[in-house]
Each structure stands twice: as C-alpha cells, then as structure tokens.
CSV table of C-alpha atoms in Angstrom, one decimal:
chain,number,residue,atom,x,y,z
A,17,GLN,CA,-63.7,29.2,12.1
A,18,LYS,CA,-63.8,27.2,9.0
A,19,GLU,CA,-60.4,25.7,8.1
A,20,VAL,CA,-58.6,23.7,5.5
A,21,GLU,CA,-55.5,21.9,6.7
A,22,GLN,CA,-52.7,20.5,4.6
A,23,ASN,CA,-49.2,19.3,5.4
A,24,SER,CA,-46.8,21.9,3.9
A,25,GLY,CA,-44.2,19.3,2.9
A,26,PRO,CA,-42.2,19.1,1.0
A,27,LEU,CA,-43.3,15.8,-0.2
A,28,SER,CA,-40.5,14.1,-2.2
A,29,VAL,CA,-41.2,11.2,-4.5
A,30,PRO,CA,-39.1,9.5,-7.3
A,31,GLU,CA,-40.2,9.8,-10.9
A,32,GLY,CA,-42.8,7.2,-11.7
A,33,ALA,CA,-44.0,6.8,-8.2
A,34,ILE,CA,-47.4,7.6,-6.8
A,35,ALA,CA,-47.7,10.9,-4.9
A,36,SER,CA,-50.4,11.2,-2.3
A,37,LEU,CA,-51.5,14.6,-1.0
A,38,ASN,CA,-53.9,14.9,1.8
A,39,CYS,CA,-56.3,17.6,3.1
A,40,THR,CA,-58.7,17.9,6.0
A,41,TYR,CA,-61.5,20.4,6.5
A,42,SER,CA,-63.5,21.6,9.5
A,43,ASP,CA,-67.1,21.6,8.3
A,44,ARG,CA,-68.9,18.3,7.9
A,45,VAL,CA,-71.6,19.5,5.6
A,46,SER,CA,-69.3,21.2,3.0
A,47,GLN,CA,-70.1,20.0,-0.5
A,48,SER,CA,-67.5,21.3,-3.0
A,49,PHE,CA,-63.9,20.4,-3.0
A,50,PHE,CA,-61.1,21.3,-5.3
A,51,TRP,CA,-57.4,20.6,-6.0
A,52,TYR,CA,-55.4,23.3,-7.7
A,53,ARG,CA,-51.8,23.2,-8.8
A,54,GLN,CA,-49.6,26.2,-8.5
A,55,TYR,CA,-46.1,26.7,-10.0
A,56,SER,CA,-43.8,29.2,-8.3
A,57,GLY,CA,-44.9,32.8,-9.1
A,58,LYS,CA,-47.8,31.7,-11.2
A,59,SER,CA,-51.6,31.6,-10.6
A,60,PRO,CA,-53.3,28.5,-9.4
A,61,GLU,CA,-54.9,26.3,-11.9
A,62,LEU,CA,-57.7,23.7,-11.3
A,63,ILE,CA,-56.8,20.0,-11.5
A,64,MET,CA,-59.8,18.3,-10.0
A,65,SER,CA,-63.1,19.0,-8.5
A,66,ILE,CA,-65.1,16.5,-6.5
A,67,TYR,CA,-68.6,16.8,-4.9
A,68,SER,CA,-69.6,13.3,-3.7
A,69,ASN,CA,-68.0,10.6,-1.6
A,70,GLY,CA,-65.7,8.2,-3.4
A,71,ASP,CA,-63.1,8.4,-6.1
A,72,LYS,CA,-62.9,10.6,-9.2
A,73,GLU,CA,-60.3,9.9,-11.8
A,74,ASP,CA,-59.0,12.1,-14.6
A,75,GLY,CA,-55.9,10.8,-16.4
A,76,ARG,CA,-53.0,10.4,-13.9
A,77,PHE,CA,-55.0,12.2,-11.1
A,78,THR,CA,-57.5,10.6,-8.7
A,79,ALA,CA,-59.3,12.7,-6.1
A,80,GLN,CA,-60.8,10.9,-3.2
A,81,LEU,CA,-63.5,12.2,-0.8
A,82,ASN,CA,-64.6,11.0,2.6
A,83,LYS,CA,-67.1,13.4,4.0
A,84,ALA,CA,-67.7,11.3,7.2
A,85,SER,CA,-64.0,11.7,8.0
A,86,GLN,CA,-63.8,15.2,6.5
A,87,TYR,CA,-60.9,14.2,4.3
A,88,VAL,CA,-60.0,14.8,0.7
A,89,SER,CA,-57.0,13.5,-1.1
A,90,LEU,CA,-55.2,13.7,-4.4
A,91,LEU,CA,-53.3,10.8,-5.9
A,92,ILE,CA,-50.8,11.4,-8.8
A,93,ARG,CA,-49.8,8.2,-10.6
A,94,ASP,CA,-46.6,7.9,-12.6
A,95,SER,CA,-45.3,11.2,-11.2
A,96,GLN,CA,-43.2,13.3,-13.5
A,97,PRO,CA,-40.8,16.1,-12.7
A,98,SER,CA,-43.1,18.5,-14.3
A,99,ASP,CA,-45.6,17.6,-11.5
A,100,SER,CA,-43.3,19.4,-9.1
A,101,ALA,CA,-45.4,22.3,-7.7
A,102,THR,CA,-47.5,23.3,-4.7
A,103,TYR,CA,-50.9,21.6,-4.5
A,104,LEU,CA,-53.7,23.6,-2.9
A,105,CYS,CA,-56.8,22.1,-1.4
A,106,ALA,CA,-59.9,24.3,-1.5
A,107,VAL,CA,-63.3,23.9,0.0
A,108,ILE,CA,-66.6,25.8,-0.5
A,109,PHE,CA,-68.1,25.7,3.0
A,110,SER,CA,-71.9,25.4,3.4
A,111,GLY,CA,-73.9,28.3,4.6
A,112,GLY,CA,-71.5,30.9,3.6
A,113,SER,CA,-70.2,32.5,0.4
A,114,TYR,CA,-69.7,30.5,-2.8
A,115,ILE,CA,-66.0,31.5,-2.6
A,116,PRO,CA,-63.5,28.7,-1.7
A,117,THR,CA,-61.3,28.6,1.4
A,118,PHE,CA,-57.8,27.4,0.6
A,119,GLY,CA,-55.3,25.4,2.5
A,120,ARG,CA,-51.8,26.5,2.8
A,121,GLY,CA,-50.7,24.0,0.1
A,122,THR,CA,-48.3,21.0,0.0
A,123,SER,CA,-45.1,21.4,-2.0
A,124,LEU,CA,-44.4,18.3,-4.1
A,125,ILE,CA,-40.9,17.5,-5.5
A,126,VAL,CA,-40.6,14.8,-8.1
A,127,HIS,CA,-37.0,13.8,-8.5
A,128,PRO,CA,-35.6,11.9,-11.5
B,30,GLU,CA,-60.5,34.1,-24.9
B,31,ALA,CA,-62.0,33.7,-21.4
B,32,GLN,CA,-59.7,35.3,-18.9
B,33,VAL,CA,-59.2,37.3,-15.7
B,34,THR,CA,-56.8,40.3,-16.1
B,35,GLN,CA,-55.1,42.2,-13.4
B,36,ASN,CA,-53.1,45.4,-13.6
B,37,PRO,CA,-50.5,46.3,-12.8
B,38,ARG,CA,-48.6,43.1,-12.6
B,39,TYR,CA,-45.8,44.5,-10.6
B,40,LEU,CA,-45.9,47.5,-8.4
B,41,ILE,CA,-43.4,49.1,-6.0
B,42,THR,CA,-44.8,51.9,-3.9
B,43,VAL,CA,-44.2,53.8,-0.6
B,44,THR,CA,-46.0,53.8,2.6
B,45,GLY,CA,-49.2,55.8,2.6
B,46,LYS,CA,-49.6,56.3,-1.2
B,47,LYS,CA,-53.0,55.3,-2.3
B,48,LEU,CA,-53.1,52.7,-5.0
B,49,THR,CA,-55.6,50.6,-6.9
B,50,VAL,CA,-55.2,47.2,-8.5
B,51,THR,CA,-57.6,46.5,-11.3
B,52,CYS,CA,-59.3,43.2,-12.0
B,53,SER,CA,-61.6,42.4,-15.0
B,54,GLN,CA,-63.2,39.2,-16.2
B,55,ASN,CA,-64.9,38.6,-19.5
B,56,MET,CA,-66.9,35.5,-18.5
B,57,ASN,CA,-69.9,37.2,-17.2
B,58,HIS,CA,-69.2,35.6,-13.8
B,59,GLU,CA,-71.3,36.7,-10.8
B,60,TYR,CA,-68.7,36.0,-8.1
B,61,MET,CA,-65.4,37.7,-7.8
B,62,SER,CA,-62.8,37.7,-5.1
B,63,TRP,CA,-59.4,38.9,-4.0
B,64,TYR,CA,-56.7,36.8,-2.3
B,65,ARG,CA,-53.3,37.6,-1.0
B,66,GLN,CA,-50.6,35.0,-0.9
B,67,ASP,CA,-47.6,35.1,1.5
B,68,PRO,CA,-45.0,32.4,2.0
B,69,GLY,CA,-46.2,29.7,4.4
B,70,LEU,CA,-49.6,31.2,4.7
B,71,GLY,CA,-51.3,30.1,1.5
B,72,LEU,CA,-54.1,32.0,-0.2
B,73,ARG,CA,-56.1,34.1,2.1
B,74,GLN,CA,-59.3,35.8,1.1
B,75,ILE,CA,-59.5,39.6,1.4
B,76,TYR,CA,-62.9,40.5,0.0
B,77,TYR,CA,-65.4,38.9,-2.2
B,78,SER,CA,-68.4,39.9,-4.2
B,79,MET,CA,-71.5,37.8,-5.0
B,80,ASN,CA,-72.8,40.4,-7.6
B,81,VAL,CA,-72.9,44.0,-8.6
B,82,GLU,CA,-73.0,46.2,-5.5
B,83,VAL,CA,-72.8,43.2,-3.2
B,84,THR,CA,-69.4,42.8,-1.4
B,85,ASP,CA,-68.3,41.3,1.8
B,86,LYS,CA,-65.2,40.9,4.0
B,87,GLY,CA,-63.0,37.8,3.8
B,88,ASP,CA,-60.5,36.6,6.3
B,89,VAL,CA,-58.0,39.5,6.1
B,90,PRO,CA,-59.9,42.7,5.0
B,91,GLU,CA,-58.1,45.2,7.1
B,92,GLY,CA,-56.4,47.9,5.1
B,93,TYR,CA,-58.3,47.1,1.9
B,94,LYS,CA,-61.3,48.3,0.1
B,95,VAL,CA,-63.2,47.1,-2.9
B,96,SER,CA,-66.1,48.1,-5.1
B,97,ARG,CA,-68.2,46.3,-7.7
B,98,LYS,CA,-70.1,48.8,-9.8
B,99,GLU,CA,-70.0,46.7,-12.9
B,100,LYS,CA,-70.2,42.9,-13.2
B,101,ARG,CA,-66.9,42.5,-15.0
B,102,ASN,CA,-64.7,44.7,-12.7
B,103,PHE,CA,-63.6,44.3,-9.1
B,104,PRO,CA,-60.8,46.7,-8.2
B,105,LEU,CA,-58.8,46.4,-5.0
B,106,ILE,CA,-57.9,49.7,-3.2
B,107,LEU,CA,-55.3,50.3,-0.6
B,108,GLU,CA,-56.0,53.7,0.8
B,109,SER,CA,-52.8,53.9,2.8
B,110,PRO,CA,-50.5,51.0,2.0
B,111,SER,CA,-48.2,49.7,4.7
B,112,PRO,CA,-45.2,47.3,4.4
B,113,ASN,CA,-47.1,44.5,5.8
B,114,GLN,CA,-49.3,44.6,2.6
B,115,THR,CA,-46.3,43.6,0.6
B,116,SER,CA,-47.6,40.4,-1.1
B,117,LEU,CA,-48.7,38.6,-4.2
B,118,TYR,CA,-52.3,39.4,-5.0
B,119,PHE,CA,-54.7,37.3,-7.0
B,120,CYS,CA,-58.2,38.2,-8.3
B,121,ALA,CA,-60.5,35.4,-9.1
B,122,SER,CA,-64.0,34.9,-10.6
B,123,SER,CA,-66.5,32.0,-10.7
B,124,SER,CA,-70.0,31.2,-11.5
B,125,PRO,CA,-72.4,28.6,-10.0
B,126,ARG,CA,-73.7,28.0,-13.5
B,127,ALA,CA,-70.3,27.8,-15.5
B,128,SER,CA,-70.4,25.6,-18.5
B,129,GLY,CA,-68.5,22.4,-19.0
B,130,GLY,CA,-69.5,20.8,-15.8
B,131,ARG,CA,-67.0,22.9,-13.8
B,132,THR,CA,-69.4,24.7,-11.6
B,133,ASP,CA,-67.8,26.8,-8.8
B,134,THR,CA,-64.3,26.7,-10.5
B,135,GLN,CA,-62.2,29.7,-9.7
B,136,TYR,CA,-60.5,31.4,-12.6
B,137,PHE,CA,-57.5,33.3,-11.4
B,138,GLY,CA,-55.8,36.3,-12.8
B,139,PRO,CA,-52.0,36.3,-13.4
B,140,GLY,CA,-51.3,38.0,-10.0
B,141,THR,CA,-50.0,41.4,-8.9
B,142,ARG,CA,-46.8,41.4,-7.0
B,143,LEU,CA,-46.8,44.4,-4.7
B,144,THR,CA,-44.0,45.9,-2.6
B,145,VAL,CA,-44.6,48.6,-0.2
B,146,LEU,CA,-41.5,50.4,1.1
C-alpha cells in the first residue's frame, strides 16, 4: 500500500513566524512531490512541486526533499493570516498511474 | 481560460436514485481523475483515466462508475447512491507534458457537494 502521511494538526504559529509542514511517504523510488493549499470548501491549488533532493524556493515558500529519508517538507516564511488553510502533500508513486496520492492534510492557523 | 468544470456544484438526492456528475476540461489533458474528500480522511482517489477509453480503479471505487468516451469529459456515475457517498467530490486533470514547467500538476474543478438522504 502506497501511503502519504501528514500530521493533521492544527499547527498554530504567530504572524511573521516560520511555519514548517512535514510529510512522509512509503515508496523510496517516488519521483514527483507536490504541496497544495486548500481553503475550506474550495478546491486545492498547487503551491510547489519538487522532483530532486534538496531545497526549492518560491517567494516565501521553500520545499525540501530528502528521498533517502522519504521525507518532504514545506516551509512558509513570514507567515500571514491569509496562509491559514489546509496544506496537502501529494506524491506520484513510481510504477503506477501518473495520478498523485494525497495525504490527509495539515491544518495551519496563523494568528495575528 | 484553462479550467476544469464540474456540474452540478451542489446536489441533494435520495438513496437509490441514479445520478451523474459531469467533469470537463479544456486543456487537452490526457489524465483525469475523481477524488472524494471527507473530514479527517483527506482526498481519496475514486477512479482515474490515462486516456480515452482507458480507466482504472483508485482507492475507493465501490459504488461508482466512470467513462471516458471523449478526451475532455470524465463523468462520475452513481448507479444507486447511498448515504455513505455523501461527500465533496473533485475532478482533476493533468498532463505529463504540460507547459510552463509544471509537469504532472493537477488542475482541480471547483467541487461538487453531494448529499444522499
């Protein structure tokens, strides 16, 4: 069974702080990893994709991938109340369909 | 505008009354999929399609059917809905050769909130 695990939270951080969201996955040879943000009642929207080990930065967001540890994380710098949402980790597992498997999501609350 | 559309957006129905939720994308994507989302369970894959006439089961296919007769459309069919199919449903599409460097990105529809009484 190929699985994507996330802590459901909620993760609560003060405005301006760094929020750190973590995700582990079950298949060592997976190659495609994504972070989506979802506001309540809305559809998920892509924040970051990452395909190789290391860090990838886009504005206030940094995705970190460690394939040996089967671990992918998302850092949000200078967190804003508008970042309050559920963050979904998704993985495309090797050897299967090209459709991602999603984790259950981590709820992030940024308080003023 | 590139988009995935779903209809209806909201539906209340009764047990056993067949229904279809339509999904259409205008991006010429090969891959399409259906997810359901329930509190605490995240997004779970129902069915997916790699191309026209090619469909396969996801993690929770029981009680659902799909078809892919055209590349742009991927309807979800509930032949005999039951209350445990009350959920928020998302259709998504993607392509391994999407432009802009975002290969494999899932583009989601707005969601269909289904209630089965």
